[in-house]
Amino acid sequence: MKLLLLSNSAAPGRSYLDHAREVIAEHLDGVTELLFVPYALADHDGYTAKVAAFMDTLGIRVRGAHTAREPRELVASAQAVFIGGGNSFRLLKSLQRHGLVDAVARRIRADGVPYMGSSAGTNMACPTLRTTNDMPIVQPVSFDTLGLVPFQINPHYLDPVPGSAHMGETREERLRQLLEENDVPVLGLREGTWLRRSHDALELGGLAAGARLFTSGAEPVEHAPGADLSPLLAAEARFDCRPD
Amino acid sequence: MKLLLLSNSAAPGRSYLDHAREVIAEHLDGVTELLFVPYALADHDGYTAKVAAFMDTLGIRVRGAHTAREPRELVASAQAVFIGGGNSFRLLKSLQRHGLVDAVARRIRADGVPYMGSSAGTNMACPTLRTTNDMPIVQPVSFDTLGLVPFQINPHYLDPVPGSAHMGETREERLRQLLEENDVPVLGLREGTWLRRSHDALELGGLAAGARLFTSGAEPVEHAPGADLSPLLAAEARFDCRPD
């Protein structure tokens, strides 16, 4: 299995995806046409054009999943799949409606087709939607996502702001609440970082800020770029498992 | 119907609920025992004790819904109901498991029992969970909530921070995405503000910051404390209604 899971697609002062250009080029080496899934935003054509403009600089053509009457047929013949960010509830609901959750997962798992996700697309690679930061603007049939890794990722992971007057929970507090209800490792991927999976190997990449790993009953652990996170691929997750 | 819907329970430099003491005292006038629903946090006993300490200063006893084998029986005899904040997905899942969504709504609607909510408890008074700020740490059976008002409320409404380096969506952007998928007015209740409903009258109260109202196809509108928002009680909401 070949995965590239980006925390974010936009970085300060950089054009779309530019901060990850090198790792994307490596990940998609040999691919001439990419299937892009734009459902996380409302403007499918505009979103696909933005991705096509970036991929054009790598010599890769882009086809939007929404351009086919049966998007599943495009999945069946795809050389590589990219699911972009936006609202992850809207994205998952559309994937479900078009029968793409299992169809995409099968292509990635069984056929070794490279998968790339950013933000909501990275959420989709996890077992469930439970660690998204998005507002539940629509109701998907279930929270089950593609399950390309057996642990959860929190994209755009944010550290607490010292002295903030904001009375809401910090991201860390939210993830600790999640661990009260579920038994699953959660990797907080800071902006500018990503995960690469190649079969049984999982490595953290990107900016020095790195990632913060949360697990039940333990203090969070920091990981720096280059960290070998392969042990996470053996995680056995249990959801909604708090005794009543 | 008698509702008090608070944006938040904690305010800078004030003890729990203290910022809304006067309006709570008015709302619960004549009540000697309050049914408190603590499911939004994991520590039900601790949460109930915190509410009891505040209510004691108003001469009101507090009973936690979790202290009964059948919480529905407590609802049937409650003089008033307060649903507290925390994680709204966890809260709704517990309400569903205990058969409390309809049971509480019926008591408030049919019997005129006063309802009070803060944060997640305010989300519960809306038709659905779609405007919560919380992480979906557990999966409720559906997003349908108590429907004590026919529009959506976004508690802890936050204005964009000018010049912020944060690349995530602003709250306003999130609510605009919500309006791409649903046709429903959304009231962004800033911290320190609340709504009071008495039958067909709805009024905004609290701090001068007030509230921001979002509707499909129109620019957002600001409302100040004292604003008569009764027209919102005639809203006809449609959810997940964007043409495919």
CSV table of C-alpha atoms in Angstrom, one decimal:
chain,number,residue,atom,x,y,z
A,1,MET,CA,0.0,0.0,0.0
A,2,LYS,CA,1.3,3.4,-0.9
A,3,LEU,CA,-0.1,6.4,1.0
A,4,LEU,CA,0.8,10.1,1.2
A,5,LEU,CA,-1.3,11.9,3.9
A,6,LEU,CA,-0.8,15.6,4.2
A,7,SER,CA,-2.0,17.7,7.2
A,8,ASN,CA,-2.8,20.6,4.9
A,9,SER,CA,-2.8,21.8,1.3
A,10,ALA,CA,-2.3,25.5,1.8
A,11,ALA,CA,0.8,27.0,3.6
A,12,PRO,CA,1.5,30.7,4.4
A,13,GLY,CA,3.0,32.4,1.4
A,14,ARG,CA,3.0,29.3,-0.8
A,15,SER,CA,0.7,28.4,-3.7
A,16,TYR,CA,-1.6,25.4,-3.4
A,17,LEU,CA,0.3,22.2,-2.5
A,18,ASP,CA,3.6,23.9,-3.2
A,19,HIS,CA,5.0,23.2,0.3
A,20,ALA,CA,4.8,19.4,-0.5
A,21,ARG,CA,5.9,19.5,-4.1
A,22,GLU,CA,8.9,17.2,-3.8
A,23,VAL,CA,7.2,14.5,-1.8
A,24,ILE,CA,4.1,14.6,-4.1
A,25,ALA,CA,6.3,14.2,-7.2
A,26,GLU,CA,8.0,11.2,-5.6
A,27,HIS,CA,4.7,9.7,-4.5
A,28,LEU,CA,3.2,10.0,-8.0
A,29,ASP,CA,6.3,9.0,-9.9
A,30,GLY,CA,5.2,7.3,-13.1
A,31,VAL,CA,1.6,8.4,-12.9
A,32,THR,CA,0.3,10.2,-16.0
A,33,GLU,CA,-3.3,10.7,-14.9
A,34,LEU,CA,-4.7,11.3,-11.4
A,35,LEU,CA,-8.3,10.8,-10.3
A,36,PHE,CA,-9.2,13.8,-8.0
A,37,VAL,CA,-12.2,13.6,-5.6
A,38,PRO,CA,-13.5,17.2,-5.1
A,39,TYR,CA,-16.6,16.5,-2.9
A,40,ALA,CA,-15.3,18.2,0.2
A,41,LEU,CA,-15.9,21.6,-1.4
A,42,ALA,CA,-19.1,22.8,-3.2
A,43,ASP,CA,-17.5,24.0,-6.4
A,44,HIS,CA,-16.3,20.7,-7.9
A,45,ASP,CA,-15.2,22.2,-11.2
A,46,GLY,CA,-13.2,25.1,-9.7
A,47,TYR,CA,-11.6,22.7,-7.2
A,48,THR,CA,-10.5,20.3,-9.8
A,49,ALA,CA,-9.1,23.1,-12.0
A,50,LYS,CA,-7.0,24.2,-9.0
A,51,VAL,CA,-5.6,20.7,-8.5
A,52,ALA,CA,-5.0,20.3,-12.3
A,53,ALA,CA,-3.0,23.6,-12.4
A,54,PHE,CA,-0.6,22.2,-9.7
A,55,MET,CA,-0.4,18.7,-11.2
A,56,ASP,CA,0.3,20.1,-14.6
A,57,THR,CA,3.6,21.4,-13.3
A,58,LEU,CA,4.5,17.7,-12.5
A,59,GLY,CA,3.3,16.6,-16.0
A,60,ILE,CA,0.2,14.8,-14.6
A,61,ARG,CA,-3.3,15.1,-16.1
A,62,VAL,CA,-6.2,15.3,-13.6
A,63,ARG,CA,-9.8,13.9,-14.0
A,64,GLY,CA,-12.5,15.0,-11.5
A,65,ALA,CA,-14.5,12.1,-10.0
A,66,HIS,CA,-17.6,14.3,-10.4
A,67,THR,CA,-17.3,14.4,-14.2
A,68,ALA,CA,-18.5,10.8,-14.6
A,69,ARG,CA,-22.0,9.6,-14.3
A,70,GLU,CA,-20.7,6.6,-12.4
A,71,PRO,CA,-17.6,7.8,-10.5
A,72,ARG,CA,-16.9,4.2,-9.5
A,73,GLU,CA,-15.9,3.4,-13.1
A,74,LEU,CA,-13.2,6.1,-12.9
A,75,VAL,CA,-11.9,4.5,-9.7
A,76,ALA,CA,-11.7,1.1,-11.4
A,77,SER,CA,-9.3,2.4,-14.0
A,78,ALA,CA,-7.4,5.1,-11.9
A,79,GLN,CA,-3.6,5.1,-11.8
A,80,ALA,CA,-3.7,7.1,-8.6
A,81,VAL,CA,-6.3,8.8,-6.3
A,82,PHE,CA,-6.2,12.1,-4.5
A,83,ILE,CA,-9.0,13.2,-2.1
A,84,GLY,CA,-8.8,16.9,-1.3
A,85,GLY,CA,-9.7,18.9,1.8
A,86,GLY,CA,-12.7,20.9,2.7
A,87,ASN,CA,-15.6,19.7,4.9
A,88,SER,CA,-15.1,16.1,5.8
A,89,PHE,CA,-18.8,15.4,6.6
A,90,ARG,CA,-19.8,16.6,3.2
A,91,LEU,CA,-17.0,14.6,1.6
A,92,LEU,CA,-17.9,11.4,3.4
A,93,LYS,CA,-21.6,11.7,2.6
A,94,SER,CA,-20.8,12.1,-1.1
A,95,LEU,CA,-18.4,9.2,-1.0
A,96,GLN,CA,-21.1,7.1,0.5
A,97,ARG,CA,-23.7,8.2,-1.9
A,98,HIS,CA,-21.5,7.3,-4.9
A,99,GLY,CA,-20.4,3.9,-3.4
A,100,LEU,CA,-16.8,5.1,-3.3
A,101,VAL,CA,-15.7,4.3,0.3
A,102,ASP,CA,-15.2,0.6,-0.4
A,103,ALA,CA,-14.4,1.1,-4.1
A,104,VAL,CA,-11.5,3.4,-3.4
A,105,ALA,CA,-10.2,1.5,-0.4
A,106,ARG,CA,-10.1,-1.7,-2.5
A,107,ARG,CA,-8.1,-0.1,-5.3
A,108,ILE,CA,-5.6,1.2,-2.8
A,109,ARG,CA,-5.3,-2.0,-0.7
A,110,ALA,CA,-5.6,-4.7,-3.3
A,111,ASP,CA,-4.2,-3.1,-6.4
A,112,GLY,CA,-1.5,-0.9,-4.8
A,113,VAL,CA,-2.7,2.3,-6.4
A,114,PRO,CA,-1.1,5.3,-4.8
A,115,TYR,CA,-3.4,7.3,-2.5
A,116,MET,CA,-2.9,10.9,-1.6
A,117,GLY,CA,-5.0,12.9,0.9
A,118,SER,CA,-4.9,16.4,2.3
A,119,SER,CA,-6.8,17.5,5.4
A,120,ALA,CA,-10.3,15.9,5.0
A,121,GLY,CA,-8.7,13.5,2.5
A,122,THR,CA,-6.3,12.5,5.3
A,123,ASN,CA,-9.2,12.0,7.6
A,124,MET,CA,-10.7,9.6,5.1
A,125,ALA,CA,-7.6,7.3,5.3
A,126,CYS,CA,-8.3,6.6,9.0
A,127,PRO,CA,-10.8,4.1,10.3
A,128,THR,CA,-13.4,6.8,11.2
A,129,LEU,CA,-14.3,10.5,10.9
A,130,ARG,CA,-13.9,10.9,14.7
A,131,THR,CA,-10.8,13.1,14.6
A,132,THR,CA,-11.9,15.7,12.1
A,133,ASN,CA,-11.9,19.4,13.0
A,134,ASP,CA,-14.9,20.1,10.7
A,135,MET,CA,-18.4,21.2,11.5
A,136,PRO,CA,-21.0,18.4,10.9
A,137,ILE,CA,-22.9,20.4,8.2
A,138,VAL,CA,-24.5,17.2,6.7
A,139,GLN,CA,-25.2,13.8,8.2
A,140,PRO,CA,-23.3,10.9,6.7
A,141,VAL,CA,-24.8,7.4,7.0
A,142,SER,CA,-22.0,6.4,9.3
A,143,PHE,CA,-18.6,7.7,10.5
A,144,ASP,CA,-16.7,4.8,8.9
A,145,THR,CA,-14.1,6.0,6.5
A,146,LEU,CA,-11.6,4.1,4.2
A,147,GLY,CA,-9.5,2.5,7.0
A,148,LEU,CA,-6.2,2.6,5.1
A,149,VAL,CA,-4.4,3.0,8.4
A,150,PRO,CA,-5.6,1.4,11.7
A,151,PHE,CA,-5.2,4.6,13.8
A,152,GLN,CA,-6.7,8.1,13.8
A,153,ILE,CA,-5.0,11.3,12.5
A,154,ASN,CA,-5.9,14.8,13.5
A,155,PRO,CA,-4.9,17.1,10.7
A,156,HIS,CA,-4.0,20.8,11.2
A,157,TYR,CA,-3.0,19.9,14.8
A,158,LEU,CA,-2.7,23.1,16.8
A,159,ASP,CA,-0.8,23.6,20.1
A,160,PRO,CA,-2.6,25.5,22.9
A,161,VAL,CA,-2.0,29.3,22.7
A,162,PRO,CA,-0.6,30.4,26.1
A,163,GLY,CA,-2.6,33.1,27.8
A,164,SER,CA,-5.5,32.9,25.3
A,165,ALA,CA,-8.8,34.4,26.5
A,166,HIS,CA,-10.7,31.9,24.3
A,167,MET,CA,-12.9,29.7,26.7
A,168,GLY,CA,-13.3,26.8,24.3
A,169,GLU,CA,-11.3,23.5,24.6
A,170,THR,CA,-7.8,23.3,23.2
A,171,ARG,CA,-7.2,20.7,20.5
A,172,GLU,CA,-5.3,18.6,23.1
A,173,GLU,CA,-8.4,18.7,25.4
A,174,ARG,CA,-10.6,17.6,22.5
A,175,LEU,CA,-8.4,14.6,21.8
A,176,ARG,CA,-8.3,13.7,25.4
A,177,GLN,CA,-12.1,13.6,25.4
A,178,LEU,CA,-11.9,11.4,22.4
A,179,LEU,CA,-9.7,9.0,24.3
A,180,GLU,CA,-12.3,8.9,27.1
A,181,GLU,CA,-14.7,7.3,24.6
A,182,ASN,CA,-12.4,5.3,22.2
A,183,ASP,CA,-9.3,3.2,22.5
A,184,VAL,CA,-7.2,4.2,19.5
A,185,PRO,CA,-3.9,6.1,18.9
A,186,VAL,CA,-4.4,9.6,17.5
A,187,LEU,CA,-1.6,11.3,15.7
A,188,GLY,CA,-1.8,15.1,15.7
A,189,LEU,CA,-0.2,16.2,12.4
A,190,ARG,CA,0.9,19.8,12.6
A,191,GLU,CA,0.6,22.0,9.5
A,192,GLY,CA,3.4,21.4,7.0
A,193,THR,CA,3.8,17.8,8.0
A,194,TRP,CA,2.8,14.5,6.4
A,195,LEU,CA,2.8,10.7,6.7
A,196,ARG,CA,4.1,8.3,4.1
A,197,ARG,CA,3.2,4.7,4.1
A,198,SER,CA,4.9,2.1,1.9
A,199,HIS,CA,3.6,-1.4,2.8
A,200,ASP,CA,4.5,-2.0,6.4
A,201,ALA,CA,6.6,1.2,6.8
A,202,LEU,CA,5.2,4.5,8.0
A,203,GLU,CA,7.4,7.6,8.2
A,204,LEU,CA,6.7,11.2,9.3
A,205,GLY,CA,7.8,14.0,7.0
A,206,GLY,CA,7.7,17.7,6.6
A,207,LEU,CA,8.4,20.7,8.9
A,208,ALA,CA,10.4,20.4,12.1
A,209,ALA,CA,7.2,21.0,14.2
A,210,GLY,CA,6.4,17.3,13.6
A,211,ALA,CA,3.5,15.5,15.2
A,212,ARG,CA,2.1,14.7,18.7
A,213,LEU,CA,0.9,11.2,19.4
A,214,PHE,CA,-2.0,10.6,21.9
A,215,THR,CA,-2.8,7.2,23.4
A,216,SER,CA,-5.1,6.1,26.2
A,217,GLY,CA,-3.5,6.1,29.6
A,218,ALA,CA,-0.2,7.7,28.6
A,219,GLU,CA,1.2,11.2,28.2
A,220,PRO,CA,1.4,12.5,24.6
A,221,VAL,CA,4.7,11.8,22.8
A,222,GLU,CA,6.4,14.2,20.3
A,223,HIS,CA,7.8,12.9,17.0
A,224,ALA,CA,10.1,14.7,14.6
A,225,PRO,CA,10.3,14.4,10.8
A,226,GLY,CA,12.0,11.2,9.8
A,227,ALA,CA,10.5,9.3,12.8
A,228,ASP,CA,9.6,5.7,12.0
A,229,LEU,CA,6.0,5.3,13.0
A,230,SER,CA,5.5,1.8,11.6
A,231,PRO,CA,4.4,0.4,15.0
A,232,LEU,CA,1.2,2.4,14.6
A,233,LEU,CA,0.3,0.1,11.7
A,234,ALA,CA,-0.3,-2.7,14.3
A,235,ALA,CA,-2.8,-0.7,16.3
A,236,GLU,CA,-6.1,-2.4,17.2
A,237,ALA,CA,-8.7,0.3,17.5
A,238,ARG,CA,-11.9,0.2,19.5
A,239,PHE,CA,-14.6,2.9,19.1
A,240,ASP,CA,-17.5,4.1,21.3
A,241,CYS,CA,-16.2,1.6,23.9
A,242,ARG,CA,-16.6,3.5,27.2
A,243,PRO,CA,-18.6,1.5,29.7
A,244,ASP,CA,-21.9,3.2,30.4
B,1,MET,CA,-42.6,27.1,26.1
B,2,LYS,CA,-39.9,28.6,28.3
B,3,LEU,CA,-36.3,28.4,27.2
B,4,LEU,CA,-33.0,29.9,28.3
B,5,LEU,CA,-30.2,29.1,25.9
B,6,LEU,CA,-26.7,30.3,26.9
B,7,SER,CA,-23.7,30.5,24.5
B,8,ASN,CA,-21.3,29.5,27.3
B,9,SER,CA,-21.1,28.5,31.0
B,10,ALA,CA,-17.7,29.8,31.8
B,11,ALA,CA,-16.6,33.4,31.5
B,12,PRO,CA,-13.2,35.0,32.0
B,13,GLY,CA,-12.6,35.8,35.7
B,14,ARG,CA,-16.1,34.5,36.8
B,15,SER,CA,-17.1,31.3,38.5
B,16,TYR,CA,-19.3,28.7,36.7
B,17,LEU,CA,-22.5,30.3,35.4
B,18,ASP,CA,-21.9,33.5,37.4
B,19,HIS,CA,-22.1,35.7,34.3
B,20,ALA,CA,-25.7,34.7,33.8
B,21,ARG,CA,-26.8,34.6,37.4
B,22,GLU,CA,-29.6,37.1,37.2
B,23,VAL,CA,-31.3,35.7,34.1
B,24,ILE,CA,-31.0,32.1,35.4
B,25,ALA,CA,-32.6,33.2,38.7
B,26,GLU,CA,-35.5,34.7,36.8
B,27,HIS,CA,-35.8,31.7,34.4
B,28,LEU,CA,-36.0,29.3,37.3
B,29,ASP,CA,-38.2,31.4,39.6
B,30,GLY,CA,-40.4,29.1,41.7
B,31,VAL,CA,-38.3,26.0,40.9
B,32,THR,CA,-37.1,24.1,44.0
B,33,GLU,CA,-35.5,21.1,42.3
B,34,LEU,CA,-33.7,21.0,38.9
B,35,LEU,CA,-33.0,18.0,36.8
B,36,PHE,CA,-29.4,18.3,35.5
B,37,VAL,CA,-28.2,16.2,32.4
B,38,PRO,CA,-24.4,15.8,32.7
B,39,TYR,CA,-23.7,13.5,29.8
B,40,ALA,CA,-21.6,15.9,27.8
B,41,LEU,CA,-18.7,15.4,30.1
B,42,ALA,CA,-17.3,12.0,31.3
B,43,ASP,CA,-17.4,12.8,35.0
B,44,HIS,CA,-21.1,12.9,35.7
B,45,ASP,CA,-20.8,13.1,39.5
B,46,GLY,CA,-18.2,15.9,39.4
B,47,TYR,CA,-20.2,17.8,36.9
B,48,THR,CA,-23.4,17.6,38.8
B,49,ALA,CA,-21.7,18.7,42.0
B,50,LYS,CA,-20.4,21.8,40.2
B,51,VAL,CA,-23.9,22.7,39.0
B,52,ALA,CA,-25.4,22.0,42.4
B,53,ALA,CA,-22.9,24.4,44.0
B,54,PHE,CA,-24.1,27.2,41.8
B,55,MET,CA,-27.8,26.4,42.1
B,56,ASP,CA,-27.5,26.2,45.9
B,57,THR,CA,-26.8,29.9,45.9
B,58,LEU,CA,-30.2,30.3,44.2
B,59,GLY,CA,-31.9,28.0,46.7
B,60,ILE,CA,-32.4,25.2,44.1
B,61,ARG,CA,-31.6,21.5,44.7
B,62,VAL,CA,-30.0,19.6,41.8
B,63,ARG,CA,-30.6,15.9,40.8
B,64,GLY,CA,-28.3,14.4,38.2
B,65,ALA,CA,-30.1,12.4,35.4
B,66,HIS,CA,-27.4,9.7,35.7
B,67,THR,CA,-28.3,8.9,39.3
B,68,ALA,CA,-31.5,7.1,38.2
B,69,ARG,CA,-31.6,3.6,36.6
B,70,GLU,CA,-34.3,5.0,34.3
B,71,PRO,CA,-33.5,8.7,33.7
B,72,ARG,CA,-36.8,9.0,31.8
B,73,GLU,CA,-38.6,8.7,35.1
B,74,LEU,CA,-36.8,11.7,36.5
B,75,VAL,CA,-37.8,13.7,33.4
B,76,ALA,CA,-41.4,12.8,33.9
B,77,SER,CA,-41.4,14.5,37.3
B,78,ALA,CA,-38.9,17.3,36.7
B,79,GLN,CA,-39.8,20.9,37.6
B,80,ALA,CA,-37.1,22.2,35.2
B,81,VAL,CA,-34.3,20.7,33.0
B,82,PHE,CA,-30.8,21.9,32.5
B,83,ILE,CA,-28.5,20.3,29.9
B,84,GLY,CA,-24.9,21.3,30.4
B,85,GLY,CA,-22.0,21.8,27.9
B,86,GLY,CA,-19.1,19.6,26.9
B,87,ASN,CA,-19.0,17.4,23.9
B,88,SER,CA,-22.3,17.5,22.0
B,89,PHE,CA,-21.8,14.2,20.1
B,90,ARG,CA,-21.3,12.4,23.4
B,91,LEU,CA,-24.2,14.2,24.9
B,92,LEU,CA,-26.6,13.4,22.0
B,93,LYS,CA,-25.5,9.7,21.9
B,94,SER,CA,-26.3,9.4,25.6
B,95,LEU,CA,-29.6,11.2,25.3
B,96,GLN,CA,-30.6,8.7,22.5
B,97,ARG,CA,-29.4,5.7,24.5
B,98,HIS,CA,-31.6,6.7,27.4
B,99,GLY,CA,-34.6,7.7,25.3
B,100,LEU,CA,-34.4,11.2,26.5
B,101,VAL,CA,-34.5,13.2,23.2
B,102,ASP,CA,-38.3,12.9,22.8
B,103,ALA,CA,-39.0,12.6,26.5
B,104,VAL,CA,-37.3,15.9,27.4
B,105,ALA,CA,-38.7,17.7,24.3
B,106,ARG,CA,-42.3,16.6,25.2
B,107,ARG,CA,-42.0,17.9,28.8
B,108,ILE,CA,-40.8,21.3,27.6
B,109,ARG,CA,-43.3,21.6,24.7
B,110,ALA,CA,-46.4,20.0,26.2
B,111,ASP,CA,-46.0,20.7,29.9
B,112,GLY,CA,-44.2,24.1,29.8
B,113,VAL,CA,-41.4,22.9,32.0
B,114,PRO,CA,-38.5,25.5,31.8
B,115,TYR,CA,-35.5,24.4,29.8
B,116,MET,CA,-32.0,25.7,30.2
B,117,GLY,CA,-29.0,24.8,28.1
B,118,SER,CA,-25.4,26.0,27.9
B,119,SER,CA,-23.2,25.4,24.9
B,120,ALA,CA,-23.8,21.7,23.9
B,121,GLY,CA,-27.1,22.0,25.8
B,122,THR,CA,-28.0,25.0,23.6
B,123,ASN,CA,-27.1,22.9,20.5
B,124,MET,CA,-29.6,20.3,21.8
B,125,ALA,CA,-32.5,22.9,21.6
B,126,CYS,CA,-32.0,23.2,17.9
B,127,PRO,CA,-33.5,20.9,15.2
B,128,THR,CA,-30.1,19.2,14.6
B,129,LEU,CA,-26.5,18.9,15.8
B,130,ARG,CA,-25.2,20.5,12.5
B,131,THR,CA,-23.9,23.8,14.1
B,132,THR,CA,-21.9,22.4,16.9
B,133,ASN,CA,-18.2,23.3,17.3
B,134,ASP,CA,-17.3,19.9,18.8
B,135,MET,CA,-15.3,17.0,17.6
B,136,PRO,CA,-17.4,14.0,16.6
B,137,ILE,CA,-15.7,11.7,19.2
B,138,VAL,CA,-18.6,9.2,19.2
B,139,GLN,CA,-21.3,8.4,16.6
B,140,PRO,CA,-24.9,9.2,17.5
B,141,VAL,CA,-27.7,7.3,15.8
B,142,SER,CA,-28.8,10.6,14.0
B,143,PHE,CA,-28.0,14.3,14.2
B,144,ASP,CA,-31.6,15.1,15.2
B,145,THR,CA,-31.8,17.0,18.5
B,146,LEU,CA,-34.7,18.3,20.6
B,147,GLY,CA,-36.1,20.9,18.1
B,148,LEU,CA,-37.3,23.4,20.7
B,149,VAL,CA,-36.6,26.2,18.2
B,150,PRO,CA,-36.9,25.8,14.4
B,151,PHE,CA,-33.5,27.4,13.6
B,152,GLN,CA,-29.9,26.6,14.3
B,153,ILE,CA,-27.6,28.2,16.9
B,154,ASN,CA,-23.8,28.3,16.8
B,155,PRO,CA,-22.7,28.7,20.5
B,156,HIS,CA,-19.3,30.3,21.3
B,157,TYR,CA,-19.5,32.3,18.0
B,158,LEU,CA,-16.1,33.7,17.2
B,159,ASP,CA,-15.3,36.6,14.9
B,160,PRO,CA,-12.4,36.1,12.5
B,161,VAL,CA,-9.0,37.2,13.9
B,162,PRO,CA,-7.5,39.8,11.6
B,163,GLY,CA,-4.0,38.9,10.3
B,164,SER,CA,-4.1,35.4,11.9
B,165,ALA,CA,-1.6,32.9,10.4
B,166,HIS,CA,-4.0,30.1,11.1
B,167,MET,CA,-4.9,28.4,7.7
B,168,GLY,CA,-8.1,26.8,8.9
B,169,GLU,CA,-11.6,28.2,8.1
B,170,THR,CA,-13.0,31.0,10.2
B,171,ARG,CA,-16.3,30.3,11.9
B,172,GLU,CA,-18.1,32.5,9.4
B,173,GLU,CA,-16.6,30.4,6.6
B,174,ARG,CA,-17.8,27.2,8.3
B,175,LEU,CA,-21.3,28.6,8.6
B,176,ARG,CA,-21.3,29.7,5.0
B,177,GLN,CA,-20.4,26.1,4.0
B,178,LEU,CA,-23.3,24.9,6.2
B,179,LEU,CA,-25.7,27.2,4.2
B,180,GLU,CA,-24.4,25.6,1.0
B,181,GLU,CA,-26.0,22.3,2.1
B,182,ASN,CA,-28.9,23.4,4.3
B,183,ASP,CA,-31.6,26.0,4.2
B,184,VAL,CA,-31.9,27.2,7.8
B,185,PRO,CA,-31.2,30.4,9.7
B,186,VAL,CA,-28.1,30.1,11.9
B,187,LEU,CA,-27.6,32.5,14.9
B,188,GLY,CA,-24.0,32.9,15.9
B,189,LEU,CA,-24.3,33.5,19.7
B,190,ARG,CA,-21.1,35.2,20.9
B,191,GLU,CA,-19.7,34.3,24.4
B,192,GLY,CA,-21.6,36.1,27.2
B,193,THR,CA,-24.9,36.2,25.3
B,194,TRP,CA,-28.1,34.1,25.4
B,195,LEU,CA,-31.6,33.7,24.0
B,196,ARG,CA,-34.8,33.6,26.0
B,197,ARG,CA,-37.9,32.1,24.6
B,198,SER,CA,-41.3,32.6,26.2
B,199,HIS,CA,-44.0,31.1,24.0
B,200,ASP,CA,-43.9,33.0,20.7
B,201,ALA,CA,-41.4,35.6,21.9
B,202,LEU,CA,-37.7,35.3,21.5
B,203,GLU,CA,-35.2,37.8,22.8
B,204,LEU,CA,-31.4,38.2,22.7
B,205,GLY,CA,-29.7,39.0,26.0
B,206,GLY,CA,-26.3,39.3,27.6
B,207,LEU,CA,-23.1,41.2,26.6
B,208,ALA,CA,-23.1,44.0,24.0
B,209,ALA,CA,-21.2,41.8,21.5
B,210,GLY,CA,-24.6,40.3,20.7
B,211,ALA,CA,-25.2,37.8,17.9
B,212,ARG,CA,-24.7,37.4,14.1
B,213,LEU,CA,-27.5,35.9,12.0
B,214,PHE,CA,-26.6,33.9,8.9
B,215,THR,CA,-29.3,33.1,6.3
B,216,SER,CA,-29.1,31.6,2.8
B,217,GLY,CA,-28.6,34.1,0.0
B,218,ALA,CA,-28.2,37.2,2.2
B,219,GLU,CA,-25.4,39.0,4.0
B,220,PRO,CA,-25.1,38.2,7.8
B,221,VAL,CA,-27.0,40.6,10.1
B,222,GLU,CA,-25.8,41.8,13.5
B,223,HIS,CA,-28.2,41.8,16.5
B,224,ALA,CA,-27.7,43.6,19.8
B,225,PRO,CA,-28.9,42.6,23.3
B,226,GLY,CA,-32.6,43.3,23.6
B,227,ALA,CA,-33.3,42.4,19.9
B,228,ASP,CA,-36.6,40.8,19.3
B,229,LEU,CA,-35.8,37.7,17.3
B,230,SER,CA,-39.3,36.2,17.4
B,231,PRO,CA,-39.6,36.0,13.6
B,232,LEU,CA,-37.0,33.2,13.8
B,233,LEU,CA,-39.6,31.1,15.5
B,234,ALA,CA,-41.4,30.9,12.1
B,235,ALA,CA,-38.4,29.5,10.3
B,236,GLU,CA,-38.9,26.4,8.1
B,237,ALA,CA,-35.7,24.5,8.0
B,238,ARG,CA,-34.5,22.1,5.3
B,239,PHE,CA,-31.4,20.0,5.8
B,240,ASP,CA,-29.0,18.2,3.5
B,241,CYS,CA,-31.0,19.7,0.6
B,242,ARG,CA,-28.3,20.8,-1.9
B,243,PRO,CA,-29.1,19.4,-5.3
B,244,ASP,CA,-26.5,16.8,-6.3
